[in-house]
């Protein structure tokens, strides 16, 4: 029997690549998505469609009830999504307090219930500047806790922790992945805005690889 693994799957480029990486490694994959009140909840629809096509189990957990405890982010509150460069100071407004610790804790619990030995998530080097819970020191510390928090040890796996968005895209293109099946924009409208930091980083990754993004953009 193949080893079981839980993949924290948002529906974005990074987690899409991680999901397919785990599948290519021969793991028995269980995808786990979260509705935490994000404005770009369209990513959850995209995630569900991909999992259906891949015929893998997919759970979407509604944690909007704790939204008031994770306040202050432009991703979940009333403030506007910042536009401009992904690494600009304004992008810090998109930080959701303690998000990855919360999500990983639930993913670890799910892994234990499945008797799965691994939890995958898509932290990468482009996030280190803005998101503390995507940095190597966080992953290392969370991994240490994950291995002792239950009777069963669970390993947190971050295949692209030290890779850029462009390098992640390169890896996915080598697997012939269709990135038209992902959603990156922090605005959950019909088309990607092309102006927010997430869109800019995505477009830069495609330009770096000499490819055209298959998604439609407003701008």
Backbone as JSON, one array per atom type, in Angstrom:
{
  "sequence": "XXXXXXXXXXXXXXXXXXXXXXXXXXXXXXXXXXXXXXXXXXXXXXXXXXXXXXXXXXXXXXXXXXXXXXXXXXXXXXXXXXXXXXXXXXXXXXXXXXXXXXXXXXXXXXXXXXXXXXXXXXXXXXXXXXXXXXXXXXXXXXXXXXXXXXXXXXXXXXXXXXXXXXXXXXXXXXXXXXXXXXXXXXXXXXXXXXXXXXXXXXXXXXXXXXXXXXXXXXX",
  "N": [[0.85, -1.2, 0.0], [0.56, 2.23, -0.86], [2.19, 5.01, 0.78], [0.36, 7.22, 2.86], [-0.48, 10.7, 2.51], [-1.19, 14.01, 3.55], [-2.14, 16.89, 1.83], [-1.96, 20.29, 2.1], [-4.03, 22.23, 0.41], [-4.59, 24.96, -1.42], [-5.48, 25.73, -3.9], [-4.01, 27.41, -5.36], [-1.07, 28.33, -7.38], [1.32, 27.34, -6.16], [0.55, 25.36, -4.24], [-0.79, 23.69, -5.96], [1.27, 22.72, -7.53], [2.71, 21.41, -5.54], [0.82, 19.49, -4.74], [0.65, 17.89, -7.07], [3.28, 17.07, -7.19], [3.48, 15.42, -4.94], [1.71, 13.41, -5.72], [3.07, 12.42, -7.96], [5.19, 11.3, -6.66], [4.19, 8.97, -5.83], [2.54, 8.8, -3.64], [-0.33, 8.24, -1.55], [-2.64, 10.46, -1.79], [-4.34, 12.94, 0.11], [-6.25, 15.67, -0.16], [-6.54, 18.85, 1.43], [-8.41, 21.63, 2.09], [-9.11, 25.04, 3.14], [-11.65, 27.18, 4.25], [-11.34, 30.24, 5.32], [-12.59, 32.6, 5.34], [-11.49, 34.1, 3.34], [-11.14, 36.63, 0.82], [-10.61, 35.8, -1.73], [-12.02, 33.39, -2.22], [-12.66, 31.99, -4.41], [-10.6, 30.34, -5.1], [-11.08, 27.99, -3.77], [-13.1, 26.76, -5.18], [-11.8, 26.22, -7.55], [-9.87, 24.45, -6.56], [-11.47, 22.29, -5.76], [-12.44, 21.41, -8.22], [-10.08, 20.52, -9.47], [-9.29, 18.4, -7.79], [-11.41, 16.68, -8.18], [-11.04, 16.04, -10.86], [-8.6, 14.74, -10.68], [-9.33, 12.65, -9.17], [-9.0, 12.38, -6.37], [-9.33, 12.23, -2.78], [-10.91, 14.98, -1.16], [-11.19, 17.43, 1.21], [-12.94, 20.26, 2.36], [-12.64, 22.56, 4.79], [-14.55, 24.53, 6.86], [-13.61, 27.27, 8.55], [-14.47, 29.72, 9.25], [-15.69, 30.6, 11.5], [-13.76, 31.26, 13.35], [-12.76, 33.56, 12.42], [-12.82, 36.09, 13.56], [-10.82, 35.96, 15.41], [-8.6, 36.01, 13.93], [-8.11, 38.48, 12.84], [-7.5, 41.59, 11.02], [-6.23, 41.36, 8.58], [-5.97, 42.23, 5.13], [-6.89, 40.31, 3.45], [-9.05, 39.15, 4.59], [-10.57, 41.11, 5.8], [-12.14, 44.41, 5.68], [-10.47, 46.21, 4.41], [-8.71, 47.39, 1.45], [-7.24, 45.25, -1.01], [-3.77, 45.35, -1.4], [-1.97, 46.86, -4.12], [0.68, 46.42, -6.53], [4.23, 45.69, -6.23], [5.18, 42.39, -5.16], [6.92, 42.13, -3.01], [6.73, 44.48, -1.62], [6.3, 46.78, 1.16], [3.62, 47.19, 1.71], [2.37, 44.77, 1.25], [2.37, 43.38, 3.58], [0.0, 43.75, 4.79], [-1.56, 41.69, 4.0], [-1.08, 39.57, 5.59], [-2.39, 36.98, 7.47], [-3.08, 36.56, 10.78], [-1.2, 34.08, 12.35], [-1.95, 32.1, 10.58], [-0.84, 29.79, 9.1], [0.08, 28.17, 11.18], [-2.29, 27.48, 12.43], [-3.67, 26.2, 10.3], [-1.89, 24.13, 9.63], [-1.87, 22.72, 12.03], [-4.43, 21.59, 12.06], [-4.25, 20.09, 9.74], [-2.29, 18.26, 10.49], [-3.65, 16.89, 12.51], [-5.62, 15.7, 10.94], [-3.99, 14.06, 9.38], [-3.05, 12.29, 11.33], [-5.43, 11.0, 12.0], [-5.87, 9.64, 9.66], [-3.79, 7.97, 9.64], [-1.57, 8.84, 8.27], [1.72, 9.68, 7.3], [2.83, 12.09, 6.55], [2.58, 15.64, 6.0], [2.06, 17.92, 3.52], [2.93, 21.23, 2.44], [2.85, 24.4, 0.68], [5.0, 26.37, 1.12], [7.37, 28.85, 0.08], [10.41, 30.46, -1.12], [9.87, 33.06, -1.97], [7.95, 33.95, -0.28], [9.17, 34.39, 2.14], [10.01, 36.95, 2.88], [7.7, 38.35, 3.53], [5.82, 36.71, 4.91], [5.99, 35.34, 8.0], [5.29, 32.74, 8.74], [6.06, 31.13, 6.68], [8.69, 30.81, 6.6], [11.94, 29.17, 6.81], [12.77, 28.7, 9.51], [10.36, 28.65, 10.9], [9.08, 26.45, 9.72], [10.88, 24.41, 10.46], [10.63, 24.47, 13.28], [7.89, 23.93, 13.58], [7.81, 21.43, 12.48], [9.31, 19.97, 14.31], [7.6, 20.06, 16.54], [5.38, 18.77, 15.44], [6.24, 16.16, 15.28], [6.19, 15.24, 17.85], [3.78, 15.8, 19.01], [1.73, 14.0, 18.94], [0.86, 10.5, 19.39], [1.58, 9.35, 17.08], [4.12, 10.09, 14.82], [4.33, 12.85, 12.64], [5.51, 14.13, 9.64], [6.28, 17.34, 8.4], [6.32, 18.44, 5.16], [7.97, 20.42, 2.83], [8.4, 20.93, -0.25], [9.32, 23.02, -1.85], [10.52, 24.96, -0.33], [12.86, 26.52, -0.42], [12.8, 27.57, -2.92], [12.03, 29.79, -5.67], [9.04, 31.43, -6.97], [9.16, 31.31, -9.74], [10.85, 29.11, -10.1], [9.29, 27.11, -9.02], [7.2, 27.11, -10.85], [8.63, 26.29, -13.1], [9.27, 23.66, -12.36], [6.7, 22.6, -12.31], [5.9, 22.92, -14.98], [7.61, 21.15, -16.16], [6.39, 18.85, -15.42], [4.28, 18.95, -17.04], [2.03, 20.39, -16.18], [-1.13, 22.05, -16.05], [-1.59, 25.29, -15.61], [-3.78, 26.81, -15.88], [-5.65, 25.78, -14.33], [-5.55, 26.82, -11.82], [-5.74, 29.33, -9.19], [-4.7, 32.51, -8.32], [-4.94, 35.26, -7.76], [-5.58, 37.77, -5.29], [-7.95, 39.06, -5.22], [-11.21, 38.01, -5.53], [-12.55, 37.96, -8.06], [-14.2, 37.58, -11.33], [-12.19, 37.54, -13.28], [-8.59, 37.52, -13.02], [-6.99, 40.21, -11.28], [-4.54, 41.34, -12.02], [-3.03, 43.26, -10.84], [-2.57, 43.14, -8.08], [-0.19, 42.11, -5.53], [0.12, 39.31, -5.56], [-0.76, 38.55, -8.11], [1.13, 39.96, -9.64], [3.53, 38.68, -8.91], [3.02, 36.14, -9.9], [2.75, 36.64, -12.68], [5.32, 37.54, -13.21], [6.73, 35.19, -12.77], [5.88, 33.57, -14.89], [6.84, 35.11, -17.02], [9.54, 34.91, -16.52], [9.97, 32.25, -17.17], [9.49, 32.33, -19.82], [6.92, 31.95, -20.75], [3.35, 32.17, -21.39], [0.83, 33.2, -19.24], [-2.0, 31.19, -18.7], [-4.35, 32.15, -17.57], [-7.1, 34.52, -17.59], [-6.95, 38.08, -17.51], [-7.92, 41.18, -15.95], [-6.45, 43.45, -16.41]],
  "CA": [[0.0, 0.0, 0.0], [1.35, 3.46, -0.87], [2.14, 5.83, 1.99], [-0.62, 8.29, 2.82], [-0.01, 12.06, 2.8], [-2.16, 15.11, 3.46], [-1.61, 18.09, 1.16], [-2.73, 21.53, 2.31], [-4.23, 22.61, -0.99], [-5.39, 26.18, -1.51], [-5.96, 25.95, -5.26], [-3.06, 28.31, -6.01], [0.03, 27.74, -8.15], [2.3, 26.63, -5.34], [-0.03, 24.13, -3.69], [-1.11, 22.85, -7.12], [2.52, 22.04, -7.88], [3.0, 20.5, -4.42], [-0.15, 18.39, -4.85], [1.05, 17.01, -8.17], [4.57, 16.5, -6.81], [3.19, 14.31, -4.02], [1.11, 12.34, -6.52], [4.15, 11.85, -8.78], [6.05, 10.52, -5.76], [3.52, 7.7, -5.57], [1.84, 8.83, -2.36], [-1.8, 8.2, -1.51], [-2.82, 11.86, -1.42], [-5.61, 13.47, 0.61], [-6.16, 17.14, -0.23], [-7.26, 19.54, 2.49], [-8.53, 23.07, 1.85], [-9.74, 25.75, 4.25], [-12.37, 28.44, 4.06], [-11.14, 31.06, 6.52], [-13.2, 33.89, 5.07], [-10.67, 34.84, 2.38], [-11.86, 37.26, -0.28], [-10.36, 35.02, -2.95], [-12.52, 32.03, -1.98], [-12.75, 31.32, -5.72], [-9.55, 29.32, -5.13], [-11.64, 26.74, -3.25], [-13.85, 26.16, -6.29], [-10.77, 25.7, -8.45], [-9.27, 23.3, -5.88], [-12.42, 21.18, -5.81], [-12.48, 20.92, -9.6], [-8.84, 19.79, -9.73], [-9.33, 17.14, -7.04], [-12.39, 15.82, -8.86], [-10.4, 15.56, -12.09], [-7.53, 13.82, -10.3], [-9.97, 11.56, -8.43], [-8.4, 12.22, -5.05], [-10.19, 12.74, -1.7], [-10.73, 16.42, -0.92], [-12.02, 18.02, 2.26], [-12.92, 21.7, 2.53], [-13.03, 22.8, 6.18], [-15.0, 25.9, 7.11], [-13.14, 27.77, 9.85], [-14.83, 31.14, 9.3], [-16.14, 30.93, 12.86], [-12.66, 31.84, 14.12], [-12.26, 34.7, 11.66], [-12.65, 37.25, 14.45], [-9.58, 35.77, 16.15], [-7.5, 36.15, 12.97], [-8.48, 39.71, 12.16], [-6.44, 42.54, 10.71], [-5.66, 41.12, 7.26], [-6.76, 42.71, 4.0], [-7.45, 39.15, 2.77], [-10.3, 38.75, 5.25], [-11.28, 42.27, 6.33], [-12.75, 45.39, 4.78], [-9.47, 47.03, 3.73], [-8.44, 47.04, 0.07], [-6.07, 44.43, -1.32], [-2.75, 46.25, -1.93], [-1.47, 46.64, -5.47], [2.11, 46.69, -6.68], [5.21, 44.62, -6.14], [4.9, 41.39, -4.14], [7.78, 42.29, -1.84], [6.59, 45.81, -1.03], [5.88, 46.82, 2.55], [2.16, 47.16, 1.78], [1.89, 43.39, 1.19], [2.25, 42.84, 4.93], [-1.4, 43.83, 5.18], [-2.22, 40.44, 3.63], [-0.77, 38.54, 6.58], [-3.47, 36.52, 8.35], [-2.38, 36.16, 12.0], [-1.03, 32.68, 12.76], [-2.72, 31.24, 9.67], [-0.27, 28.49, 8.78], [0.13, 27.33, 12.37], [-3.65, 26.97, 12.61], [-3.99, 25.26, 9.23], [-1.04, 22.95, 9.76], [-2.32, 21.95, 13.19], [-5.58, 20.79, 11.64], [-3.77, 19.11, 8.76], [-1.6, 17.21, 11.25], [-4.7, 16.09, 13.14], [-6.23, 14.89, 9.86], [-3.01, 13.04, 9.02], [-3.05, 11.27, 12.4], [-6.67, 10.22, 11.89], [-5.74, 8.81, 8.46], [-2.53, 7.23, 9.77], [-0.67, 9.36, 7.23], [2.97, 10.09, 7.93], [3.34, 13.36, 6.05], [1.72, 16.77, 5.61], [2.75, 18.79, 2.56], [2.38, 22.55, 2.15], [3.6, 25.07, -0.38], [5.85, 27.53, 1.45], [8.5, 29.02, -0.85], [11.33, 31.55, -0.73], [9.28, 34.37, -2.26], [7.08, 34.31, 0.85], [9.94, 34.57, 3.37], [10.12, 38.37, 3.22], [6.42, 38.88, 4.0], [5.05, 35.81, 5.77], [6.84, 34.61, 8.94], [4.94, 31.32, 8.83], [6.56, 30.42, 5.51], [10.15, 30.84, 6.69], [12.52, 27.88, 7.22], [12.8, 28.5, 10.96], [9.01, 28.27, 11.32], [8.86, 25.07, 9.27], [11.69, 23.53, 11.31], [10.03, 24.42, 14.62], [6.59, 23.26, 13.48], [8.1, 20.02, 12.22], [9.73, 19.37, 15.58], [6.39, 19.89, 17.35], [4.52, 17.79, 14.78], [6.75, 14.82, 15.51], [6.02, 14.83, 19.25], [2.48, 16.24, 19.51], [0.8, 12.87, 18.95], [1.52, 9.2, 19.48], [2.12, 9.1, 15.74], [4.95, 11.18, 14.29], [3.95, 13.34, 11.31], [6.52, 15.01, 9.07], [5.84, 18.43, 7.53], [7.17, 18.44, 3.97], [7.86, 21.65, 2.03], [9.3, 20.63, -1.36], [9.82, 24.21, -2.53], [10.78, 25.95, 0.71], [13.96, 27.4, -0.8], [12.66, 27.88, -4.34], [11.23, 30.95, -6.04], [7.82, 31.13, -7.71], [9.57, 30.92, -11.08], [11.39, 27.75, -10.03], [8.14, 26.23, -8.8], [6.53, 27.02, -12.15], [9.5, 25.48, -13.96], [9.08, 22.27, -11.96], [5.37, 22.2, -12.74], [5.87, 22.82, -16.45], [8.33, 19.9, -16.47], [5.39, 17.79, -15.21], [3.19, 19.26, -17.99], [0.85, 20.83, -15.45], [-1.93, 23.11, -16.65], [-1.8, 26.31, -14.59], [-5.11, 27.38, -16.05], [-6.48, 25.13, -13.3], [-5.17, 27.41, -10.53], [-6.19, 30.7, -8.93], [-3.68, 33.19, -7.51], [-5.33, 36.64, -7.44], [-6.15, 37.99, -3.97], [-9.32, 39.52, -5.43], [-11.93, 36.84, -6.02], [-13.49, 38.32, -9.13], [-14.28, 36.65, -12.46], [-10.86, 37.49, -13.86], [-7.52, 37.99, -12.14], [-6.89, 41.67, -11.41], [-3.3, 41.7, -12.68], [-2.42, 44.41, -10.17], [-2.18, 42.84, -6.7], [1.13, 41.52, -5.42], [0.09, 37.9, -5.93], [-0.81, 38.52, -9.58], [2.42, 40.42, -10.17], [4.53, 37.63, -8.73], [2.67, 35.07, -10.83], [3.09, 37.07, -14.04], [6.79, 37.58, -13.29], [7.19, 33.8, -12.87], [5.64, 33.13, -16.27], [7.77, 35.84, -17.88], [10.87, 34.32, -16.26], [10.04, 30.97, -17.87], [9.21, 32.56, -21.23], [5.61, 31.38, -21.02], [2.19, 33.04, -21.21], [-0.12, 32.71, -18.24], [-3.27, 30.82, -19.33], [-5.5, 32.82, -16.96], [-7.53, 35.81, -18.13], [-6.71, 39.21, -16.6], [-8.64, 42.43, -16.17], [-5.5, 44.47, -16.88]],
  "C": [[0.88, 1.25, 0.0], [1.18, 4.25, 0.43], [1.12, 6.96, 1.82], [0.03, 9.64, 3.15], [-1.16, 13.03, 2.66], [-1.47, 16.29, 2.8], [-2.52, 19.26, 1.46], [-2.82, 22.2, 0.95], [-5.16, 23.81, -1.1], [-6.06, 26.35, -2.87], [-5.05, 26.89, -6.03], [-1.94, 27.56, -6.72], [0.94, 26.85, -7.32], [1.73, 25.31, -4.83], [-0.45, 23.16, -4.79], [0.12, 22.05, -7.53], [2.9, 21.03, -6.8], [2.09, 19.27, -4.49], [0.3, 17.38, -5.9], [2.41, 16.37, -7.91], [4.36, 15.29, -5.91], [2.59, 13.12, -4.77], [2.18, 11.63, -7.35], [5.09, 10.99, -7.94], [5.41, 9.2, -5.35], [2.77, 7.64, -4.26], [0.32, 8.74, -2.56], [-2.24, 9.54, -0.93], [-4.25, 12.17, -0.98], [-5.47, 14.99, 0.66], [-7.05, 17.77, 0.84], [-7.24, 21.04, 2.24], [-9.31, 23.72, 2.99], [-10.45, 27.01, 3.77], [-12.22, 29.24, 5.35], [-11.68, 32.47, 6.32], [-12.41, 34.74, 4.1], [-11.52, 35.42, 1.25], [-11.74, 36.46, -1.57], [-10.81, 33.57, -2.76], [-12.77, 31.28, -3.28], [-11.71, 30.21, -5.82], [-10.08, 27.97, -4.65], [-12.44, 26.0, -4.32], [-12.88, 25.5, -7.27], [-10.15, 24.43, -7.86], [-10.17, 22.07, -5.97], [-12.48, 20.56, -7.2], [-11.26, 20.07, -9.92], [-8.88, 18.42, -9.04], [-10.32, 16.15, -7.66], [-11.77, 15.22, -10.11], [-9.32, 14.53, -11.79], [-8.05, 12.6, -9.54], [-9.27, 11.28, -7.11], [-9.34, 12.79, -3.99], [-9.88, 14.21, -1.4], [-11.71, 16.88, 0.14], [-11.84, 19.54, 2.24], [-13.48, 22.0, 3.92], [-13.37, 24.28, 6.37], [-14.55, 26.34, 8.51], [-13.46, 29.27, 9.99], [-15.29, 31.57, 10.69], [-15.03, 31.55, 13.7], [-12.05, 33.06, 13.42], [-11.99, 35.91, 12.56], [-11.37, 37.16, 15.27], [-8.36, 35.97, 15.25], [-7.71, 37.42, 12.14], [-7.25, 40.56, 11.81], [-5.81, 42.37, 9.34], [-6.57, 41.67, 6.17], [-7.36, 41.55, 3.21], [-8.81, 38.76, 3.34], [-11.14, 39.92, 5.72], [-11.81, 43.19, 5.26], [-11.73, 46.23, 4.0], [-9.17, 46.49, 2.34], [-7.2, 46.15, -0.05], [-5.0, 45.35, -1.93], [-2.32, 45.86, -3.34], [0.02, 46.91, -5.5], [2.97, 45.46, -6.49], [4.93, 43.69, -4.96], [5.72, 41.61, -2.87], [7.66, 43.66, -1.17], [6.03, 45.73, 0.38], [4.36, 46.69, 2.69], [1.61, 45.73, 1.78], [1.76, 42.76, 2.57], [0.81, 42.92, 5.43], [-2.16, 42.55, 4.84], [-1.9, 39.3, 4.59], [-2.0, 38.24, 7.43], [-2.81, 35.96, 9.6], [-2.4, 34.66, 12.27], [-1.69, 31.67, 11.82], [-2.11, 29.86, 9.48], [-0.13, 27.59, 10.0], [-1.24, 26.7, 12.62], [-3.96, 25.89, 11.57], [-3.16, 23.98, 9.33], [-1.44, 22.09, 10.95], [-3.5, 21.05, 12.83], [-5.18, 19.74, 10.62], [-3.05, 17.95, 9.44], [-2.62, 16.3, 11.93], [-5.37, 15.16, 12.13], [-5.29, 13.75, 9.47], [-3.0, 11.92, 10.06], [-4.28, 10.38, 12.28], [-6.62, 9.26, 10.69], [-4.58, 7.81, 8.57], [-1.59, 7.57, 8.62], [0.58, 9.92, 7.9], [3.49, 11.45, 7.53], [2.23, 14.37, 5.79], [2.56, 17.67, 4.71], [2.1, 20.17, 2.54], [3.38, 23.38, 1.35], [4.36, 26.32, -0.02], [7.0, 27.61, 0.45], [9.25, 30.29, -0.51], [10.76, 32.93, -0.99], [8.4, 34.87, -1.14], [7.87, 34.7, 2.1], [9.96, 36.02, 3.84], [8.86, 38.88, 3.93], [5.78, 38.02, 5.09], [5.97, 35.02, 6.71], [6.56, 33.12, 8.98], [5.22, 30.54, 7.55], [8.08, 30.33, 5.53], [10.69, 29.5, 7.2], [12.51, 27.65, 8.72], [11.43, 28.13, 11.52], [8.75, 26.81, 10.95], [9.63, 24.09, 10.15], [11.06, 23.35, 12.69], [8.7, 23.67, 14.6], [6.78, 21.76, 13.24], [8.49, 19.31, 13.5], [8.53, 19.1, 16.48], [5.51, 18.79, 16.77], [4.95, 16.36, 15.06], [6.56, 14.32, 16.94], [4.63, 15.14, 19.8], [1.47, 15.12, 19.63], [1.57, 11.58, 19.15], [2.18, 8.84, 18.15], [2.9, 10.32, 15.26], [4.49, 11.56, 12.88], [5.02, 14.33, 10.85], [5.88, 16.09, 8.21], [6.83, 18.55, 6.38], [6.9, 19.7, 3.14], [8.82, 21.53, 0.85], [9.96, 21.85, -1.98], [10.18, 25.33, -1.56], [11.84, 26.97, 0.3], [13.96, 27.75, -2.28], [11.79, 29.11, -4.56], [9.95, 30.5, -6.75], [8.17, 30.67, -9.13], [10.1, 29.5, -11.12], [10.29, 26.72, -9.8], [7.4, 26.02, -10.12], [7.33, 26.13, -13.1], [9.32, 24.0, -13.65], [7.72, 21.76, -12.42], [5.26, 22.03, -14.24], [6.59, 21.55, -16.9], [7.42, 18.69, -16.27], [4.19, 17.96, -16.14], [1.9, 19.66, -17.28], [0.18, 22.0, -16.15], [-2.26, 24.14, -15.58], [-3.06, 27.15, -14.83], [-6.08, 26.82, -15.04], [-6.11, 25.63, -11.91], [-5.76, 28.8, -10.41], [-5.21, 31.35, -7.96], [-4.15, 34.54, -6.98], [-5.99, 36.75, -6.06], [-7.55, 38.61, -4.03], [-10.09, 38.37, -6.07], [-12.94, 37.14, -7.1], [-13.45, 37.3, -10.27], [-12.93, 36.45, -13.12], [-9.84, 37.94, -12.82], [-7.3, 39.48, -12.37], [-5.63, 42.11, -12.14], [-2.54, 42.82, -12.0], [-1.95, 44.11, -8.74], [-0.81, 42.16, -6.69], [1.17, 40.08, -5.87], [0.05, 37.73, -7.45], [0.53, 38.91, -10.19], [3.48, 39.34, -10.05], [4.28, 36.48, -9.7], [3.09, 35.43, -12.26], [4.6, 37.13, -14.24], [7.36, 36.17, -13.45], [7.02, 33.28, -14.29], [6.61, 33.81, -17.24], [9.18, 35.25, -17.75], [11.06, 33.02, -17.01], [9.73, 31.11, -19.37], [7.87, 31.99, -21.67], [4.51, 32.43, -20.81], [1.23, 32.41, -20.21], [-1.45, 32.39, -18.91], [-4.5, 31.5, -18.72], [-5.84, 34.14, -17.65], [-7.37, 36.89, -17.08], [-7.56, 40.42, -16.97], [-7.73, 43.48, -16.81], [-4.33, 43.82, -17.59]]
}
